[in-house]
Coordinates of C-alpha atoms in Angstrom, one line a residue:
X1 CA -27.1 -32.0 11.7
X2 CA -23.7 -31.4 10.1
X3 CA -23.2 -32.6 6.1
X4 CA -20.8 -35.2 5.2
X5 CA -17.4 -34.2 3.7
X6 CA -17.0 -35.7 0.2
X7 CA -13.9 -35.6 -2.0
X8 CA -15.3 -33.4 -3.7
X9 CA -17.5 -31.5 -1.8
X10 CA -17.5 -27.6 -2.8
X11 CA -16.6 -24.3 -0.8
X12 CA -19.3 -22.2 0.2
X13 CA -17.9 -18.8 0.0
X14 CA -20.2 -16.4 1.6
X15 CA -20.2 -12.4 1.3
X16 CA -21.8 -11.0 4.2
X17 CA -23.9 -7.3 3.3
X18 CA -27.5 -5.9 2.8
X19 CA -29.4 -6.6 -0.5
X20 CA -30.3 -3.2 -2.7
X21 CA -28.3 -0.1 -4.2
X22 CA -28.7 2.0 -0.8
X23 CA -26.3 -0.1 1.2
X24 CA -24.1 -1.3 -2.1
X25 CA -21.1 1.1 -0.4
X26 CA -21.5 0.8 3.2
X27 CA -19.2 -0.3 5.3
X28 CA -21.2 -3.8 6.2
X29 CA -21.3 -4.7 2.6
X30 CA -17.8 -5.3 2.1
X31 CA -18.3 -9.0 2.1
X32 CA -20.3 -8.1 -1.2
X33 CA -17.6 -6.1 -2.7
X34 CA -15.4 -9.5 -2.3
X35 CA -17.8 -11.7 -3.6
X36 CA -18.3 -9.7 -7.0
X37 CA -14.7 -9.5 -7.1
X38 CA -14.4 -13.2 -7.0
X39 CA -17.6 -13.9 -9.6
X40 CA -15.7 -11.6 -12.0
X41 CA -12.5 -13.8 -11.6
X42 CA -14.5 -17.1 -12.1
X43 CA -16.3 -15.4 -15.0
X44 CA -19.8 -15.9 -13.6
X45 CA -22.7 -13.9 -12.8
X46 CA -24.6 -13.8 -9.9
X47 CA -28.2 -15.6 -9.9
X48 CA -31.2 -16.3 -7.3
X49 CA -31.0 -19.4 -6.2
X50 CA -33.9 -21.5 -6.1
X51 CA -35.7 -21.2 -3.0
X52 CA -32.8 -20.4 -1.1
X53 CA -33.4 -16.3 -0.2
X54 CA -29.8 -16.0 -1.5
X55 CA -28.0 -15.1 -5.1
X56 CA -25.0 -18.0 -5.9
X57 CA -22.6 -18.2 -8.7
X58 CA -20.8 -21.7 -9.4
X59 CA -17.7 -22.9 -10.7
X60 CA -14.0 -23.5 -10.4
X61 CA -11.2 -21.3 -8.5
X62 CA -7.3 -22.3 -8.4
X63 CA -5.3 -23.3 -11.1
X64 CA -6.4 -25.9 -13.4
X65 CA -6.2 -29.8 -12.3
X66 CA -6.9 -30.9 -9.0
X67 CA -5.6 -28.1 -7.4
X68 CA -8.7 -26.5 -8.4
X69 CA -11.4 -26.3 -6.1
X70 CA -15.4 -26.4 -6.5
X71 CA -16.9 -23.2 -5.5
X72 CA -20.4 -21.8 -4.6
X73 CA -20.3 -18.3 -4.0
X74 CA -23.3 -16.6 -2.1
X75 CA -24.6 -13.6 -1.1
X76 CA -27.8 -13.5 1.4
X77 CA -30.5 -11.6 0.4
X78 CA -32.4 -11.8 3.7
X79 CA -30.6 -8.7 5.5
X80 CA -27.3 -9.6 7.5
X81 CA -29.4 -10.2 10.7
X82 CA -30.9 -13.2 9.1
X83 CA -27.9 -14.6 6.8
X84 CA -27.9 -18.0 9.0
X85 CA -31.4 -19.0 7.5
X86 CA -30.3 -18.6 3.6
X87 CA -26.7 -20.0 4.2
X88 CA -27.7 -23.2 6.1
X89 CA -30.1 -23.7 3.3
X90 CA -27.5 -23.7 0.6
X91 CA -25.2 -25.8 2.7
X92 CA -28.0 -28.5 2.6
X93 CA -28.5 -28.2 -0.9
X94 CA -24.9 -28.0 -2.0
X95 CA -23.8 -30.5 0.5
X96 CA -21.0 -28.5 2.4
X97 CA -19.4 -29.7 5.1
X98 CA -19.3 -26.9 7.9
X99 CA -15.5 -26.5 8.1
X100 CA -15.9 -25.7 4.1
X101 CA -18.0 -22.9 4.3
X102 CA -16.2 -19.2 4.5
X103 CA -18.1 -15.7 5.5
X104 CA -16.3 -13.1 4.3
X105 CA -17.1 -9.9 6.6
X106 CA -16.3 -6.6 8.2
X107 CA -15.2 -6.3 11.8
X108 CA -14.8 -3.3 13.7
X109 CA -12.1 -4.2 15.9
X110 CA -9.2 -4.6 13.3
X111 CA -8.0 -1.7 11.4
X112 CA -9.0 -0.8 7.8
X113 CA -7.9 -2.9 5.3
X114 CA -6.2 -5.4 7.5
X115 CA -7.3 -9.1 7.3
X116 CA -7.4 -11.9 9.9
X117 CA -8.0 -15.0 9.0
X118 CA -9.4 -17.8 11.4
X119 CA -11.5 -21.2 11.9
X120 CA -14.6 -21.0 14.3
X121 CA -14.6 -18.4 17.2
X122 CA -17.2 -15.7 18.6
X123 CA -19.1 -13.7 16.5
X124 CA -17.7 -10.5 18.2
X125 CA -21.2 -8.8 18.1
X126 CA -21.7 -8.8 14.3
X127 CA -25.3 -9.4 13.6
X128 CA -24.6 -11.8 9.9
X129 CA -21.8 -14.0 12.1
X130 CA -24.3 -14.1 15.0
X131 CA -27.2 -15.9 12.6
X132 CA -25.1 -17.9 10.9
X133 CA -23.6 -19.7 13.9
X134 CA -27.0 -20.0 15.6
X135 CA -28.4 -21.6 12.1
X136 CA -25.1 -23.9 11.7
X137 CA -22.5 -23.8 14.9
X138 CA -19.4 -21.9 15.0
X139 CA -17.0 -24.0 13.2
X140 CA -17.0 -22.1 10.0
X141 CA -14.1 -19.8 8.1
X142 CA -14.0 -16.0 8.8
X143 CA -12.0 -14.1 6.4
X144 CA -12.7 -10.9 8.6
X145 CA -12.1 -7.2 7.0
X146 CA -11.3 -4.8 8.9
X147 CA -13.3 -1.1 8.7
X148 CA -11.8 -0.1 12.4
X149 CA -14.1 1.5 15.2
X150 CA -16.2 4.7 14.7
X151 CA -14.5 8.2 15.1
X152 CA -16.1 10.0 18.5
X153 CA -19.1 9.3 19.7
X154 CA -20.7 7.9 16.5
X155 CA -23.1 5.0 17.4
X156 CA -21.6 1.8 15.9
X157 CA -24.8 1.2 13.6
X158 CA -24.8 4.3 12.1
X159 CA -20.9 3.3 11.2
X160 CA -21.1 0.3 9.6
X161 CA -24.4 1.8 7.7
X162 CA -22.4 4.9 6.4
X163 CA -20.4 4.2 2.5
X164 CA -16.4 4.1 3.2
X165 CA -15.2 7.8 3.5
X166 CA -13.4 9.6 -0.1
X167 CA -10.2 8.7 2.1
X168 CA -11.1 4.3 2.3
X169 CA -12.1 4.7 -1.2
X170 CA -8.3 5.6 -2.3
X171 CA -7.3 2.0 -1.3
X172 CA -10.8 0.2 -1.1
X173 CA -10.3 -1.3 -4.3
X174 CA -6.8 -2.9 -3.5
X175 CA -7.7 -4.1 -0.1
X176 CA -10.5 -6.0 -1.7
X177 CA -8.6 -7.7 -4.2
X178 CA -6.3 -8.3 -1.2
X179 CA -9.4 -10.2 0.9
X180 CA -10.0 -12.0 -2.4
X181 CA -6.6 -13.5 -2.8
X182 CA -7.0 -14.2 0.6
X183 CA -10.0 -16.8 -0.2
X184 CA -8.6 -17.9 -2.9
X185 CA -5.5 -19.2 -0.8
X186 CA -7.4 -20.6 1.8
X187 CA -9.1 -22.9 -0.3
X188 CA -5.9 -23.5 -2.3
X189 CA -3.4 -23.9 0.4
X190 CA -5.4 -24.1 3.6
X191 CA -5.6 -22.2 6.6
X192 CA -2.7 -21.9 8.2
X193 CA -0.8 -21.0 4.7
X194 CA -3.3 -18.3 3.8
X195 CA -3.2 -16.7 7.3
X196 CA 1.0 -16.8 7.0
X197 CA 0.6 -14.9 4.1
X198 CA -2.3 -12.4 4.8
X199 CA -3.0 -12.1 8.5
X200 CA -0.9 -9.2 8.7

């Protein structure tokens, strides 16, 4: 069942990742990194969300006045491949239309640091998206953060669960900052304008 849209229905921005300090700097956790930066920008701290298996921050984003958007930032605490349940529970609780859900996630088929914003589509083998789509359907926004393909014969599962390399970390803060900017642009200006700026 979809949630009906309201004039001030919030946006639900979900950073995908795995909970726990051992995963914190993994490539698979770049969604958490972007969510943490957005929380800093709105001056909030993540807290456990009632019965939902997630941490959330509530606030507003964008310039003061009518252009600002109500925002629920979330980090599922269920592990990546079970993200859909907590996200759908939050969507029901906050009455968020599916088209106002944004998943921020790592993307293997895009070069490191490159962003691609889109609405809907497949999961491309990403277990977090697969779980979200199973729970809610595919018609939510995605902010895809490129991490590139594994080198040599390294398995994909090993690659995504490794920390960013020392070379990658030199630019990681810049790319995470740009990804957070793209989320703000998506909410404030809509998909097409955000795509024209950030889909490099």
